[in-house]
PDB file of C-alpha atoms in Angstrom:
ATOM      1  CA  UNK A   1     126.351  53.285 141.524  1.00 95.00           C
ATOM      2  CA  UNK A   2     127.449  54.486 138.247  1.00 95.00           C
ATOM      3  CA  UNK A   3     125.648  53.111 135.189  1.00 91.00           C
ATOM      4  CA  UNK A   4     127.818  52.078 132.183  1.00 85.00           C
ATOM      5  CA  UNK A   5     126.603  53.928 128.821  1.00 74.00           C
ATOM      6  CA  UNK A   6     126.947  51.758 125.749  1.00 65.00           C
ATOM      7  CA  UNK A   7     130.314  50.291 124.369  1.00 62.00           C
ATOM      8  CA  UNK A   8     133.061  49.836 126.569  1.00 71.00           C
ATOM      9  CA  UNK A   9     131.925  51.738 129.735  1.00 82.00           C
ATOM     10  CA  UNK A  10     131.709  49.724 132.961  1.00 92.00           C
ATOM     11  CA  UNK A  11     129.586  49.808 135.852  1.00 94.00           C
ATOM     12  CA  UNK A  12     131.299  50.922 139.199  1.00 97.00           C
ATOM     13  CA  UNK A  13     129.946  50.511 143.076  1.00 98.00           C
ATOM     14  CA  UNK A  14     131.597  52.127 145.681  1.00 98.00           C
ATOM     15  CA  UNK A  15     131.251  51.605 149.348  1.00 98.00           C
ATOM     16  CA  UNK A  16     132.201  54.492 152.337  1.00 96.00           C
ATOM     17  CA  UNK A  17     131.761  53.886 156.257  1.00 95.00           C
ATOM     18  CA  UNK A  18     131.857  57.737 156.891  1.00 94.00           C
ATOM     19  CA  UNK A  19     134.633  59.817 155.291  1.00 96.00           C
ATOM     20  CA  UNK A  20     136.877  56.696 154.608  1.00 97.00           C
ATOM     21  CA  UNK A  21     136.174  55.447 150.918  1.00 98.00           C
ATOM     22  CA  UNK A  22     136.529  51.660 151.911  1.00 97.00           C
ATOM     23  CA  UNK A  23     135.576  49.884 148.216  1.00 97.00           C
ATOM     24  CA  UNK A  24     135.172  50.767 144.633  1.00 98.00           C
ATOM     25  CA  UNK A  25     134.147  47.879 142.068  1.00 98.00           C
ATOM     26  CA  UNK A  26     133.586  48.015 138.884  1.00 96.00           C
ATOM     27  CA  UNK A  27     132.104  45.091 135.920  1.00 94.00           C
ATOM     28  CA  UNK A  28     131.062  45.255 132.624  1.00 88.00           C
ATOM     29  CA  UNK A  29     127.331  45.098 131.821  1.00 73.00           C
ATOM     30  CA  UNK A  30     125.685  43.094 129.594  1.00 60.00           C
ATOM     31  CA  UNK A  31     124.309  45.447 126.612  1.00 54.00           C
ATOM     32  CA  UNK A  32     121.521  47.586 128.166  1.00 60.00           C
ATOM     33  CA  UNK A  33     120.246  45.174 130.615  1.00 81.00           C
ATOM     34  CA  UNK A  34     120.348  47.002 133.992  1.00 89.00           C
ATOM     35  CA  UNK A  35     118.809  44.545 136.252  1.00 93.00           C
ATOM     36  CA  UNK A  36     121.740  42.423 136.217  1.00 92.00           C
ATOM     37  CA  UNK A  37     123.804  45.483 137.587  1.00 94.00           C
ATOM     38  CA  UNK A  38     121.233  46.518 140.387  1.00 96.00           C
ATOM     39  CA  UNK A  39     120.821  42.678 141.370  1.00 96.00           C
ATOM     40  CA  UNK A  40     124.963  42.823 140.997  1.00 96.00           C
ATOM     41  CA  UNK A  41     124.699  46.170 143.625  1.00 97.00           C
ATOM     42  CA  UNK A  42     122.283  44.138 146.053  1.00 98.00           C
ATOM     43  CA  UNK A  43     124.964  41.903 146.754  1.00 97.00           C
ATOM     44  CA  UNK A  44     127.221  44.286 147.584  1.00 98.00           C
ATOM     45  CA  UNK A  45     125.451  46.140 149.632  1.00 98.00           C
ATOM     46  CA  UNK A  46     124.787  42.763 151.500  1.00 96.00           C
ATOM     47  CA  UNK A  47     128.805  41.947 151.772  1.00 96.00           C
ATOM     48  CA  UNK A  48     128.822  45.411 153.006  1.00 95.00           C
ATOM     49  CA  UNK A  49     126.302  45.625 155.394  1.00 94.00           C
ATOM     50  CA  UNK A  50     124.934  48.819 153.839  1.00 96.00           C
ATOM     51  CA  UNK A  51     121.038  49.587 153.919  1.00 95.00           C
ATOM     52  CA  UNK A  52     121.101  52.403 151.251  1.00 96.00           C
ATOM     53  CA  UNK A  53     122.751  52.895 148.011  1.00 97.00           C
ATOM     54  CA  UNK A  54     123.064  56.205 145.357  1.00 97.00           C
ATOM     55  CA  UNK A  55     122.811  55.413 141.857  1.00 97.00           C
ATOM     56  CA  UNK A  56     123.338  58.047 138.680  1.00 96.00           C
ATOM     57  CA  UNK A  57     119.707  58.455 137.625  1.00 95.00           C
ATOM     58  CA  UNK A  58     120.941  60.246 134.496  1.00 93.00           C
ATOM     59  CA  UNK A  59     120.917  58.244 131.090  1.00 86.00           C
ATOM     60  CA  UNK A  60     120.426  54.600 131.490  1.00 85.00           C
ATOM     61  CA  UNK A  61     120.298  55.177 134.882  1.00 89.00           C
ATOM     62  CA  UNK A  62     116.939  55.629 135.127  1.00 90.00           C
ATOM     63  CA  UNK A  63     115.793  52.540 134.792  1.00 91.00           C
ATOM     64  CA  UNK A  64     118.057  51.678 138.494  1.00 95.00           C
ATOM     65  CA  UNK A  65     114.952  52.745 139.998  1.00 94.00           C
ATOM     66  CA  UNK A  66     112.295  50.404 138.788  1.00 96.00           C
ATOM     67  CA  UNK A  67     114.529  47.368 139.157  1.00 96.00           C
ATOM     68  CA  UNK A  68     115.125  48.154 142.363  1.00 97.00           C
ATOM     69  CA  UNK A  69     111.694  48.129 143.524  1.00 96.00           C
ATOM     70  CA  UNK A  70     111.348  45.013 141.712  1.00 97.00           C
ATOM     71  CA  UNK A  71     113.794  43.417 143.431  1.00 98.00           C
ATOM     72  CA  UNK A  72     112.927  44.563 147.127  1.00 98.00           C
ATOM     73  CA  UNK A  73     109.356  43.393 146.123  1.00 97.00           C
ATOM     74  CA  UNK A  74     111.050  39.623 145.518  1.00 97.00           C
ATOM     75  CA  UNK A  75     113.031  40.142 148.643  1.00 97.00           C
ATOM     76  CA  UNK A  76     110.233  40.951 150.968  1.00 96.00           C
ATOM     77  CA  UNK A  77     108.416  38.064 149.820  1.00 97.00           C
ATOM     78  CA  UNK A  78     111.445  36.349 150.986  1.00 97.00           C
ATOM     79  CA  UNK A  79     111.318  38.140 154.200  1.00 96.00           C
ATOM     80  CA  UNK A  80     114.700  40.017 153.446  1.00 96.00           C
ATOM     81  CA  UNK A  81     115.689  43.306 154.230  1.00 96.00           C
ATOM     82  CA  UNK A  82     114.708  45.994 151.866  1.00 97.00           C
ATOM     83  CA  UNK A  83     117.850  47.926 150.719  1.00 97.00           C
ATOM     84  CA  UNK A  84     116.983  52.243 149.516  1.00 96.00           C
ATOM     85  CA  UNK A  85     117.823  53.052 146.274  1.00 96.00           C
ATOM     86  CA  UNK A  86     118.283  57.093 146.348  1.00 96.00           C
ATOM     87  CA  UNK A  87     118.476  58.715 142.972  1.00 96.00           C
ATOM     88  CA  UNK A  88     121.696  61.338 141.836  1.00 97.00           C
ATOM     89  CA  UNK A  89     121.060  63.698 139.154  1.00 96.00           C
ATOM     90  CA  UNK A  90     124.057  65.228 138.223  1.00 96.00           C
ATOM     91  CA  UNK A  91     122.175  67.165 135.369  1.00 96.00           C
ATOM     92  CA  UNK A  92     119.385  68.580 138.193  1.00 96.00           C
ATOM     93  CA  UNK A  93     119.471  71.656 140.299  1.00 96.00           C
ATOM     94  CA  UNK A  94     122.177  72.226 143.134  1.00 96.00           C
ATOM     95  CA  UNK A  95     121.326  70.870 146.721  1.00 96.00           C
ATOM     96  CA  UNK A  96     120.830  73.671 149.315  1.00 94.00           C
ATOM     97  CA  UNK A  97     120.664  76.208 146.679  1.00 95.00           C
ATOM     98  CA  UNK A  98     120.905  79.257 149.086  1.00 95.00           C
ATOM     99  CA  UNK A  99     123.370  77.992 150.988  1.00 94.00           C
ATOM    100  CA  UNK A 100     126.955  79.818 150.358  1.00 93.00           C
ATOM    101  CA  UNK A 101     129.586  78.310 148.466  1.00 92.00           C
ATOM    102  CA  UNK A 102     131.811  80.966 148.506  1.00 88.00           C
ATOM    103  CA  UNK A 103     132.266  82.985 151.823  1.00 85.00           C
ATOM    104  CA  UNK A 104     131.465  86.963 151.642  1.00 79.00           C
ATOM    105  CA  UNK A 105     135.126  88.639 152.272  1.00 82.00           C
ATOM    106  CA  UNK A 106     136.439  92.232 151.978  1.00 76.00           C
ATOM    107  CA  UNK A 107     133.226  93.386 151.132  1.00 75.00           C
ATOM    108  CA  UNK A 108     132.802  91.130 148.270  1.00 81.00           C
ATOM    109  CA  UNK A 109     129.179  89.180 149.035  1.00 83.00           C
ATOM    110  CA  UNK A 110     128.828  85.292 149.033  1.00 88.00           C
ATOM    111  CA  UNK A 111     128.363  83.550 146.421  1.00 91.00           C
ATOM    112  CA  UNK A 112     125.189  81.355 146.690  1.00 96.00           C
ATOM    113  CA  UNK A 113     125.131  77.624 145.531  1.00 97.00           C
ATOM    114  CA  UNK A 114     122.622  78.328 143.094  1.00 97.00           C
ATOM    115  CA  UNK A 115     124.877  81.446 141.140  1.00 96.00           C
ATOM    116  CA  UNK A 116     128.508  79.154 141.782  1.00 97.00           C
ATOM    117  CA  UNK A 117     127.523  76.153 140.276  1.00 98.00           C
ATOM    118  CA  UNK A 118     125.690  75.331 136.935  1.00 98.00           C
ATOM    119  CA  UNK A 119     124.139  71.586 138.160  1.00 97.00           C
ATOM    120  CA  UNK A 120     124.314  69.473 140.763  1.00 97.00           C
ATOM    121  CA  UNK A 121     127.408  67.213 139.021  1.00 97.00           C
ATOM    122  CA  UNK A 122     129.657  70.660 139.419  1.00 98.00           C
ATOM    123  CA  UNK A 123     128.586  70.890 142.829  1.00 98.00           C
ATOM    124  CA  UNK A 124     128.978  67.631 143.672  1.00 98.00           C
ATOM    125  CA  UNK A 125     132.766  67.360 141.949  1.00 98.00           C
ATOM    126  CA  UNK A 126     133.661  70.682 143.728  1.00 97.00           C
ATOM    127  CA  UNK A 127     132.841  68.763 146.849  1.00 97.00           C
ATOM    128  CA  UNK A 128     135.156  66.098 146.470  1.00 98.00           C
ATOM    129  CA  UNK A 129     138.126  68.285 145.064  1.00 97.00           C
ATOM    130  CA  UNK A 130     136.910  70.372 148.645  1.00 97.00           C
ATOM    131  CA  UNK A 131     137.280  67.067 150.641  1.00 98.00           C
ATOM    132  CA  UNK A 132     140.420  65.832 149.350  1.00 98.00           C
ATOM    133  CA  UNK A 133     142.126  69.576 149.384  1.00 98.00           C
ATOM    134  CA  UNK A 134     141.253  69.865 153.221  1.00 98.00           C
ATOM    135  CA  UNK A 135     142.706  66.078 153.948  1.00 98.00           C
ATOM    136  CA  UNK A 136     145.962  67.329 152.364  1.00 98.00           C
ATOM    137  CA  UNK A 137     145.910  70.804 154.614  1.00 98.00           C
ATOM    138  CA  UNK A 138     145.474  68.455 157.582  1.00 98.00           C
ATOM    139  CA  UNK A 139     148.182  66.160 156.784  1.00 97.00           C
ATOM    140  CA  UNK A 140     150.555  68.472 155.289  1.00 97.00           C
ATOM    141  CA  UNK A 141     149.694  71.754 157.686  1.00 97.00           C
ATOM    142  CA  UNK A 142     148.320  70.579 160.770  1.00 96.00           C
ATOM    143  CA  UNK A 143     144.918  72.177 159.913  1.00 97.00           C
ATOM    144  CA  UNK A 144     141.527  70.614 162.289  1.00 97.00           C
ATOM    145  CA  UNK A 145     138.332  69.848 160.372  1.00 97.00           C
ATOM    146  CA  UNK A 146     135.520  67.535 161.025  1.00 96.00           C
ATOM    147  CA  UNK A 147     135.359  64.257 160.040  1.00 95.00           C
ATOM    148  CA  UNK A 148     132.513  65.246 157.483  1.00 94.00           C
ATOM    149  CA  UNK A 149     135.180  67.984 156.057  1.00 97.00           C
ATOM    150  CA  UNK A 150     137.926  65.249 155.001  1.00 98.00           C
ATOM    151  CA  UNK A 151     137.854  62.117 153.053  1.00 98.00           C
ATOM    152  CA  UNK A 152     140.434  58.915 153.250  1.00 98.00           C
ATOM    153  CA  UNK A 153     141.105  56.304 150.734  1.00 98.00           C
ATOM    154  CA  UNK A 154     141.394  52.919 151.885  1.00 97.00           C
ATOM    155  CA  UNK A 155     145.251  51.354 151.478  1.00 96.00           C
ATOM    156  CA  UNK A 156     143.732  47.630 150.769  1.00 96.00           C
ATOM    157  CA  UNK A 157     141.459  48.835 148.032  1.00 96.00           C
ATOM    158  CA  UNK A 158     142.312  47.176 144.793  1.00 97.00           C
ATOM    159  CA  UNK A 159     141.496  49.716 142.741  1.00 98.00           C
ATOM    160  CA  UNK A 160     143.190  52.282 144.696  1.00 98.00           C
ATOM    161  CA  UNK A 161     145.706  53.755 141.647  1.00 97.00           C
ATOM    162  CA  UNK A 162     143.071  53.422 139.108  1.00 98.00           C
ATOM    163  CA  UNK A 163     140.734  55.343 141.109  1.00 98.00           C
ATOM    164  CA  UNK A 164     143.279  58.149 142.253  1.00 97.00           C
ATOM    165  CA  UNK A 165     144.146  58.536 138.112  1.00 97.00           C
ATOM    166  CA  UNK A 166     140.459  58.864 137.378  1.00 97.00           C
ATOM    167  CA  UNK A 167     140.363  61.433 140.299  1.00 97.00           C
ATOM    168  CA  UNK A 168     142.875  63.877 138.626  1.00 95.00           C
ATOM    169  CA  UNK A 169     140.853  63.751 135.139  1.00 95.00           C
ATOM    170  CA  UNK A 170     137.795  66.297 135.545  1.00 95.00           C
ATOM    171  CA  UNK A 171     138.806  69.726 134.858  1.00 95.00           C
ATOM    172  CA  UNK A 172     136.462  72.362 134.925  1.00 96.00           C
ATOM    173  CA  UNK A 173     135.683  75.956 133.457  1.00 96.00           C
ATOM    174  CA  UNK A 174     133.413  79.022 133.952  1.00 96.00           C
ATOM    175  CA  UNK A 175     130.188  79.417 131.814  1.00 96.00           C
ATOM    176  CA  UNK A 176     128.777  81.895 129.990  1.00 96.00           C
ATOM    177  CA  UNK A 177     126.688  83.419 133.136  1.00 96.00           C
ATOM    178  CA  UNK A 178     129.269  82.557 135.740  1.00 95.00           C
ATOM    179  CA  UNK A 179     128.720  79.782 137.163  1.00 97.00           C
ATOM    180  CA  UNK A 180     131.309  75.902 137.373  1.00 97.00           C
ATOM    181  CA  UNK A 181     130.743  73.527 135.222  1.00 97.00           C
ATOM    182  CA  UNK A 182     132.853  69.993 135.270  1.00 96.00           C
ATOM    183  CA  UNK A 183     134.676  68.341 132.622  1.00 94.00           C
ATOM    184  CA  UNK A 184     134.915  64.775 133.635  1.00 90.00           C
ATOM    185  CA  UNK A 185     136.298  63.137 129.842  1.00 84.00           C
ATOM    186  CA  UNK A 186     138.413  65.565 128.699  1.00 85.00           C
ATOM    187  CA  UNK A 187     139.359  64.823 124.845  1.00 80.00           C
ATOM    188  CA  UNK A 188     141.268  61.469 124.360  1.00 78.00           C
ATOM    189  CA  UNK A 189     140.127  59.919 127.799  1.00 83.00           C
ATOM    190  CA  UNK A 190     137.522  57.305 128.884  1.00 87.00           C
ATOM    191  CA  UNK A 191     134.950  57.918 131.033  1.00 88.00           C
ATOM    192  CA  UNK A 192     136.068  57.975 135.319  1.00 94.00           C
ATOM    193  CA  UNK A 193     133.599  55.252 136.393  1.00 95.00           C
ATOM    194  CA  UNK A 194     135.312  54.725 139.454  1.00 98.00           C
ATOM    195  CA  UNK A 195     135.548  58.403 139.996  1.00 98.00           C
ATOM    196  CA  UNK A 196     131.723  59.086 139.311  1.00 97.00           C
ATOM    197  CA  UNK A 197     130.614  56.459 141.918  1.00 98.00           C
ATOM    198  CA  UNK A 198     132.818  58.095 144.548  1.00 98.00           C
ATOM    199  CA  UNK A 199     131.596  61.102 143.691  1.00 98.00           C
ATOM    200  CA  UNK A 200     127.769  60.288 143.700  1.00 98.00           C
ATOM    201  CA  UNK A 201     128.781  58.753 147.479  1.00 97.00           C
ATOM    202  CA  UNK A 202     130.114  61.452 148.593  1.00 98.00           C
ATOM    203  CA  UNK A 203     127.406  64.628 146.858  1.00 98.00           C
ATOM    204  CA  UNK A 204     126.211  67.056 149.509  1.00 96.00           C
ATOM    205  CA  UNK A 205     122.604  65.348 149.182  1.00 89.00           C
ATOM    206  CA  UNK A 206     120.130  65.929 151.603  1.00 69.00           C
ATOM    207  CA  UNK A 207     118.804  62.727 152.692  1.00 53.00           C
ATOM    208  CA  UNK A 208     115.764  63.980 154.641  1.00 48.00           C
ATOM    209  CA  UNK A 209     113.136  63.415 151.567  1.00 47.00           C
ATOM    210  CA  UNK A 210     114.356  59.954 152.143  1.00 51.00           C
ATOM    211  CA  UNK A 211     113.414  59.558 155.889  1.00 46.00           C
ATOM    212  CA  UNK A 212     109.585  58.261 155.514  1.00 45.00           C
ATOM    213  CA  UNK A 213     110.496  55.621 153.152  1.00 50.00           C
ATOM    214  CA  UNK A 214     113.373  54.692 155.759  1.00 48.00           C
ATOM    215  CA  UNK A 215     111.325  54.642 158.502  1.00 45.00           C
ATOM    216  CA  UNK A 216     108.374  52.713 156.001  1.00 49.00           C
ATOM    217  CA  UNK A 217     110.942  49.949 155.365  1.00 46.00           C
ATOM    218  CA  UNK A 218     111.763  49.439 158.927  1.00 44.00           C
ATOM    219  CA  UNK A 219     108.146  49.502 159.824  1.00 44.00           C
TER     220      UNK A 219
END
């Protein structure tokens, strides 16, 4: 889930069954009230059988958490499902930060996540651009990678040309110590709702903090 900032920003959900994207939605919010959007995200997870969303918890999207607990506490007095709301922040540290990102070769050594990328949003974009650069070198070369090495677009999804424009707008650079930073609304663009929510679906999280309250909801 991507939270809309103020203005003319929109919301946007999307939905993947493993590496195929299957859904993106997106809705405009009514001024600052987030509730509305996470009750709006409830429902899709329902439609889409999912058990567990990822929501920006940067800027307004901080508040994603507290409704959602607010609205599981409504739904378990309903005896319905609880459905995990798992925190992105794009502006926090790398995941697996010494874990390589860049491969040691001719005697060069490998560059660590923590030294290649400034935040967690750089990572996380490099990611995608990683997934859809190895689909392409599969279709186009032949090349094998796991499943959890590609990604696939869905052809039904409405939103499919808006989201593959909003795709090709990040850009990135090289900061002052070295490391990538991203670039998402270049000068004279809006901001890639669509886009971010893929991206937050698809971020190299590691989900094992979130196993006890898995296992707590089930319970």
């Amino acid at each position: 889930m991507d939270v809309a900032d103020e203005g003319r920003d929109k919301n946007a959900f999307s939905t993947r069954h493993g590496f195929l994207l299957e859904n993106v939605r997106e809705w405009s919010g009514v001024g600052s009230d987030i509730y509305q959007s996470v009750e709006k995200v409830f429902g899709f997870c329902e439609q889409d059988n999912l058990e567990e969303f990822r929501f920006d918890e940067d800027g307004l999207g901080a508040g994603v958490r507290g409704d959602a607990r607010a609205i599981n506490e409504l739904r378990n007095v309903a005896r319905r499902p609880s459905i995990l709301a798992t925190p992105f922040r794009g502006s926090g540290a790398v995941f697996d930060p010494d874990d390589e990102a860049v491969r040691g070769d001719n005697g060069q050594a490998a560059r660590l996540n923590k030294d290649f990328f400034a935040n967690a949003k750089a990572q996380s974009w490099w990611r995608l651009r990683k997934l859809f650069q190895n689909t392409w070198r599969a279709v186009a070369e032949g090349m094998a990678y796991n499943p959890d090495e590609i990604i696939s677009i869905s052809s039904s999804m409405a939103l499919k040309d808006k989201l593959i424009i909003e795709l090709s707008q990040p850009t990135y650079s090289i900061n002052g110590v070295g490391k990538i930073v991203i670039d998402k609304q270049p000068d004279g663009t809006r901001s890639p709702n669509l886009a971010d929510s893929v991206m937050i679906n698809y971020a190299p999280m590691n989900s094992a903090l979130n196993i006890w309250e898995l296992l707590g909801r089930q319970a």
